[in-house]
Amino acid sequence: MKEYLAHHYLFIKSVHIIFVISWMAALFYQPRLYVYHAAATPGSELYATLCIMEKRLTRIIMTPAMLLTFVSGILLLMVPGILVSPMGWIHAKLSLVMILAGYHGILIRWMKLFQSEKNKHSQRFYRLINEIAPLLMIFVVFLVVMKPF
Ligand code: HEM
């Protein structure tokens, strides 16, 4: 198994990066939809269309891409030579990834509130929230590429 993973290391890493990009694209776009949704009148055609867009983005891209990022990331961890000292970068990276996964869960909770017409937040709130995923992603990429500690 370890030999197989080592042989396919670059292929798995490419797959990992493809799913990371897909997950991040969805995490960046979903709160943008909430900005428009917060201004739409409940019951209007726009409100209903945004509900459908958010649900499809979550089911077709956001959640599958997160799961496949995790699966490919765990396979990379199993490649011989990856989990060797210094390992601070991987602990820091995984902590930030857990925050991203929690943010993913919160976005789904807010989507459900929109669906039941119970959104509590303003457009400004969603604009601010929209900065979280890009910031975390920047730190994760520097950590994993530079492995500073
Ligand atoms: C459970 C989730 C994840 C795990 C277990 C994981 C683990 C890994 C491992 C072990 C590597 C290989 C490092 C190396 O080749 O030295 C890697 C590469 C990479 N990961 Fe992740 N990762 C996860 C999620 C993410 C996320 C969310 C992002 C971005 C936001 C990300 C971005 C990257 C990038 C850009 C690389 C390529 C680094 C390079 O080639 O130097 N990963 N990941």
mmCIF file with all atom_site columns, N, CA and C in Angstrom, residues 42-76:
data_model
loop_
_atom_site.group_PDB
_atom_site.id
_atom_site.type_symbol
_atom_site.label_atom_id
_atom_site.label_alt_id
_atom_site.label_comp_id
_atom_site.label_asym_id
_atom_site.label_entity_id
_atom_site.label_seq_id
_atom_site.pdbx_PDB_ins_code
_atom_site.Cartn_x
_atom_site.Cartn_y
_atom_site.Cartn_z
_atom_site.occupancy
_atom_site.B_iso_or_equiv
_atom_site.pdbx_formal_charge
_atom_site.auth_seq_id
_atom_site.auth_comp_id
_atom_site.auth_asym_id
_atom_site.auth_atom_id
_atom_site.pdbx_PDB_model_num
ATOM 1   N N  . PRO A 1 42 ? -38.442 37.842 0.875  1.00 0.00 ? 42 PRO A N  1
ATOM 2   C CA . PRO A 1 42 ? -38.932 36.463 1.000  1.00 0.00 ? 42 PRO A CA 1
ATOM 3   C C  . PRO A 1 42 ? -40.218 36.277 0.191  1.00 0.00 ? 42 PRO A C  1
ATOM 4   N N  . GLY A 1 43 ? -40.290 35.173 -0.533 1.00 0.00 ? 43 GLY A N  1
ATOM 5   C CA . GLY A 1 43 ? -41.478 34.896 -1.358 1.00 0.00 ? 43 GLY A CA 1
ATOM 6   C C  . GLY A 1 43 ? -41.315 35.332 -2.805 1.00 0.00 ? 43 GLY A C  1
ATOM 7   N N  . SER A 1 44 ? -40.294 36.200 -3.079 1.00 0.00 ? 44 SER A N  1
ATOM 8   C CA . SER A 1 44 ? -40.093 36.678 -4.456 1.00 0.00 ? 44 SER A CA 1
ATOM 9   C C  . SER A 1 44 ? -39.411 35.590 -5.295 1.00 0.00 ? 44 SER A C  1
ATOM 10  N N  . GLU A 1 45 ? -39.428 35.823 -6.631 1.00 0.00 ? 45 GLU A N  1
ATOM 11  C CA . GLU A 1 45 ? -38.801 34.853 -7.543 1.00 0.00 ? 45 GLU A CA 1
ATOM 12  C C  . GLU A 1 45 ? -37.289 34.790 -7.284 1.00 0.00 ? 45 GLU A C  1
ATOM 13  N N  . LEU A 1 46 ? -36.681 35.980 -7.056 1.00 0.00 ? 46 LEU A N  1
ATOM 14  C CA . LEU A 1 46 ? -35.233 36.040 -6.809 1.00 0.00 ? 46 LEU A CA 1
ATOM 15  C C  . LEU A 1 46 ? -34.871 35.231 -5.554 1.00 0.00 ? 46 LEU A C  1
ATOM 16  N N  . TYR A 1 47 ? -35.684 35.393 -4.512 1.00 0.00 ? 47 TYR A N  1
ATOM 17  C CA . TYR A 1 47 ? -35.416 34.686 -3.245 1.00 0.00 ? 47 TYR A CA 1
ATOM 18  C C  . TYR A 1 47 ? -35.407 33.169 -3.475 1.00 0.00 ? 47 TYR A C  1
ATOM 19  N N  . ALA A 1 48 ? -36.414 32.694 -4.228 1.00 0.00 ? 48 ALA A N  1
ATOM 20  C CA . ALA A 1 48 ? -36.523 31.244 -4.487 1.00 0.00 ? 48 ALA A CA 1
ATOM 21  C C  . ALA A 1 48 ? -35.359 30.765 -5.362 1.00 0.00 ? 48 ALA A C  1
ATOM 22  N N  . THR A 1 49 ? -34.979 31.567 -6.365 1.00 0.00 ? 49 THR A N  1
ATOM 23  C CA . THR A 1 49 ? -33.865 31.186 -7.252 1.00 0.00 ? 49 THR A CA 1
ATOM 24  C C  . THR A 1 49 ? -32.569 31.069 -6.452 1.00 0.00 ? 49 THR A C  1
ATOM 25  N N  . LEU A 1 50 ? -32.338 32.025 -5.539 1.00 0.00 ? 50 LEU A N  1
ATOM 26  C CA . LEU A 1 50 ? -31.115 31.973 -4.721 1.00 0.00 ? 50 LEU A CA 1
ATOM 27  C C  . LEU A 1 50 ? -31.110 30.732 -3.826 1.00 0.00 ? 50 LEU A C  1
ATOM 28  N N  . CYS A 1 51 ? -32.294 30.348 -3.314 1.00 0.00 ? 51 CYS A N  1
ATOM 29  C CA . CYS A 1 51 ? -32.377 29.124 -2.494 1.00 0.00 ? 51 CYS A CA 1
ATOM 30  C C  . CYS A 1 51 ? -31.896 27.926 -3.320 1.00 0.00 ? 51 CYS A C  1
ATOM 31  N N  . ILE A 1 52 ? -32.360 27.842 -4.574 1.00 0.00 ? 52 ILE A N  1
ATOM 32  C CA . ILE A 1 52 ? -31.985 26.703 -5.434 1.00 0.00 ? 52 ILE A CA 1
ATOM 33  C C  . ILE A 1 52 ? -30.475 26.750 -5.742 1.00 0.00 ? 52 ILE A C  1
ATOM 34  N N  . MET A 1 53 ? -29.960 27.955 -6.074 1.00 0.00 ? 53 MET A N  1
ATOM 35  C CA . MET A 1 53 ? -28.524 28.080 -6.409 1.00 0.00 ? 53 MET A CA 1
ATOM 36  C C  . MET A 1 53 ? -27.648 27.639 -5.234 1.00 0.00 ? 53 MET A C  1
ATOM 37  N N  . GLU A 1 54 ? -28.029 28.081 -4.033 1.00 0.00 ? 54 GLU A N  1
ATOM 38  C CA . GLU A 1 54 ? -27.227 27.749 -2.840 1.00 0.00 ? 54 GLU A CA 1
ATOM 39  C C  . GLU A 1 54 ? -27.246 26.244 -2.560 1.00 0.00 ? 54 GLU A C  1
ATOM 40  N N  . LYS A 1 55 ? -28.451 25.659 -2.708 1.00 0.00 ? 55 LYS A N  1
ATOM 41  C CA . LYS A 1 55 ? -28.574 24.222 -2.431 1.00 0.00 ? 55 LYS A CA 1
ATOM 42  C C  . LYS A 1 55 ? -27.737 23.417 -3.434 1.00 0.00 ? 55 LYS A C  1
ATOM 43  N N  . ARG A 1 56 ? -27.810 23.808 -4.713 1.00 0.00 ? 56 ARG A N  1
ATOM 44  C CA . ARG A 1 56 ? -27.048 23.055 -5.733 1.00 0.00 ? 56 ARG A CA 1
ATOM 45  C C  . ARG A 1 56 ? -25.548 23.222 -5.545 1.00 0.00 ? 56 ARG A C  1
ATOM 46  N N  . LEU A 1 57 ? -25.122 24.459 -5.236 1.00 0.00 ? 57 LEU A N  1
ATOM 47  C CA . LEU A 1 57 ? -23.682 24.695 -5.024 1.00 0.00 ? 57 LEU A CA 1
ATOM 48  C C  . LEU A 1 57 ? -23.182 23.817 -3.870 1.00 0.00 ? 57 LEU A C  1
ATOM 49  N N  . THR A 1 58 ? -24.003 23.723 -2.808 1.00 0.00 ? 58 THR A N  1
ATOM 50  C CA . THR A 1 58 ? -23.605 22.911 -1.647 1.00 0.00 ? 58 THR A CA 1
ATOM 51  C C  . THR A 1 58 ? -23.552 21.432 -2.001 1.00 0.00 ? 58 THR A C  1
ATOM 52  N N  . ARG A 1 59 ? -24.638 20.941 -2.629 1.00 0.00 ? 59 ARG A N  1
ATOM 53  C CA . ARG A 1 59 ? -24.732 19.488 -2.860 1.00 0.00 ? 59 ARG A CA 1
ATOM 54  C C  . ARG A 1 59 ? -23.837 18.999 -3.977 1.00 0.00 ? 59 ARG A C  1
ATOM 55  N N  . ILE A 1 60 ? -23.662 19.827 -5.026 1.00 0.00 ? 60 ILE A N  1
ATOM 56  C CA . ILE A 1 60 ? -22.929 19.323 -6.198 1.00 0.00 ? 60 ILE A CA 1
ATOM 57  C C  . ILE A 1 60 ? -21.434 19.619 -6.101 1.00 0.00 ? 60 ILE A C  1
ATOM 58  N N  . ILE A 1 61 ? -21.080 20.776 -5.495 1.00 0.00 ? 61 ILE A N  1
ATOM 59  C CA . ILE A 1 61 ? -19.645 21.125 -5.460 1.00 0.00 ? 61 ILE A CA 1
ATOM 60  C C  . ILE A 1 61 ? -19.082 21.176 -4.030 1.00 0.00 ? 61 ILE A C  1
ATOM 61  N N  . MET A 1 62 ? -19.679 22.005 -3.167 1.00 0.00 ? 62 MET A N  1
ATOM 62  C CA . MET A 1 62 ? -19.020 22.339 -1.897 1.00 0.00 ? 62 MET A CA 1
ATOM 63  C C  . MET A 1 62 ? -18.747 21.110 -1.014 1.00 0.00 ? 62 MET A C  1
ATOM 64  N N  . THR A 1 63 ? -19.796 20.321 -0.729 1.00 0.00 ? 63 THR A N  1
ATOM 65  C CA . THR A 1 63 ? -19.608 19.178 0.184  1.00 0.00 ? 63 THR A CA 1
ATOM 66  C C  . THR A 1 63 ? -18.809 18.037 -0.466 1.00 0.00 ? 63 THR A C  1
ATOM 67  N N  . PRO A 1 64 ? -19.119 17.630 -1.733 1.00 0.00 ? 64 PRO A N  1
ATOM 68  C CA . PRO A 1 64 ? -18.278 16.579 -2.331 1.00 0.00 ? 64 PRO A CA 1
ATOM 69  C C  . PRO A 1 64 ? -16.810 17.000 -2.417 1.00 0.00 ? 64 PRO A C  1
ATOM 70  N N  . ALA A 1 65 ? -16.545 18.282 -2.775 1.00 0.00 ? 65 ALA A N  1
ATOM 71  C CA . ALA A 1 65 ? -15.151 18.737 -2.902 1.00 0.00 ? 65 ALA A CA 1
ATOM 72  C C  . ALA A 1 65 ? -14.454 18.701 -1.539 1.00 0.00 ? 65 ALA A C  1
ATOM 73  N N  . MET A 1 66 ? -15.179 19.055 -0.458 1.00 0.00 ? 66 MET A N  1
ATOM 74  C CA . MET A 1 66 ? -14.553 18.999 0.875  1.00 0.00 ? 66 MET A CA 1
ATOM 75  C C  . MET A 1 66 ? -14.189 17.551 1.215  1.00 0.00 ? 66 MET A C  1
ATOM 76  N N  . LEU A 1 67 ? -15.134 16.630 0.990  1.00 0.00 ? 67 LEU A N  1
ATOM 77  C CA . LEU A 1 67 ? -14.869 15.227 1.347  1.00 0.00 ? 67 LEU A CA 1
ATOM 78  C C  . LEU A 1 67 ? -13.684 14.685 0.543  1.00 0.00 ? 67 LEU A C  1
ATOM 79  N N  . LEU A 1 68 ? -13.620 15.015 -0.755 1.00 0.00 ? 68 LEU A N  1
ATOM 80  C CA . LEU A 1 68 ? -12.527 14.496 -1.592 1.00 0.00 ? 68 LEU A CA 1
ATOM 81  C C  . LEU A 1 68 ? -11.193 15.177 -1.275 1.00 0.00 ? 68 LEU A C  1
ATOM 82  N N  . THR A 1 69 ? -11.239 16.432 -0.800 1.00 0.00 ? 69 THR A N  1
ATOM 83  C CA . THR A 1 69 ? -10.008 17.094 -0.318 1.00 0.00 ? 69 THR A CA 1
ATOM 84  C C  . THR A 1 69 ? -9.480  16.321 0.891  1.00 0.00 ? 69 THR A C  1
ATOM 85  N N  . PHE A 1 70 ? -10.389 15.940 1.790  1.00 0.00 ? 70 PHE A N  1
ATOM 86  C CA . PHE A 1 70 ? -9.988  15.200 2.991  1.00 0.00 ? 70 PHE A CA 1
ATOM 87  C C  . PHE A 1 70 ? -9.410  13.832 2.612  1.00 0.00 ? 70 PHE A C  1
ATOM 88  N N  . VAL A 1 71 ? -10.117 13.111 1.721  1.00 0.00 ? 71 VAL A N  1
ATOM 89  C CA . VAL A 1 71 ? -9.658  11.762 1.352  1.00 0.00 ? 71 VAL A CA 1
ATOM 90  C C  . VAL A 1 71 ? -8.273  11.849 0.693  1.00 0.00 ? 71 VAL A C  1
ATOM 91  N N  . SER A 1 72 ? -8.109  12.766 -0.281 1.00 0.00 ? 72 SER A N  1
ATOM 92  C CA . SER A 1 72 ? -6.811  12.861 -0.963 1.00 0.00 ? 72 SER A CA 1
ATOM 93  C C  . SER A 1 72 ? -5.727  13.359 -0.001 1.00 0.00 ? 72 SER A C  1
ATOM 94  N N  . GLY A 1 73 ? -6.091  14.261 0.926  1.00 0.00 ? 73 GLY A N  1
ATOM 95  C CA . GLY A 1 73 ? -5.121  14.772 1.912  1.00 0.00 ? 73 GLY A CA 1
ATOM 96  C C  . GLY A 1 73 ? -4.654  13.658 2.841  1.00 0.00 ? 73 GLY A C  1
ATOM 97  N N  . ILE A 1 74 ? -5.606  12.804 3.266  1.00 0.00 ? 74 ILE A N  1
ATOM 98  C CA . ILE A 1 74 ? -5.244  11.696 4.168  1.00 0.00 ? 74 ILE A CA 1
ATOM 99  C C  . ILE A 1 74 ? -4.348  10.694 3.425  1.00 0.00 ? 74 ILE A C  1
ATOM 100 N N  . LEU A 1 75 ? -4.644  10.456 2.141  1.00 0.00 ? 75 LEU A N  1
ATOM 101 C CA . LEU A 1 75 ? -3.763  9.555  1.352  1.00 0.00 ? 75 LEU A CA 1
ATOM 102 C C  . LEU A 1 75 ? -2.352  10.138 1.271  1.00 0.00 ? 75 LEU A C  1
ATOM 103 N N  . LEU A 1 76 ? -2.261  11.485 1.099  1.00 0.00 ? 76 LEU A N  1
ATOM 104 C CA . LEU A 1 76 ? -0.930  12.123 1.049  1.00 0.00 ? 76 LEU A CA 1
ATOM 105 C C  . LEU A 1 76 ? -0.188  11.947 2.374  1.00 0.00 ? 76 LEU A C  1
#
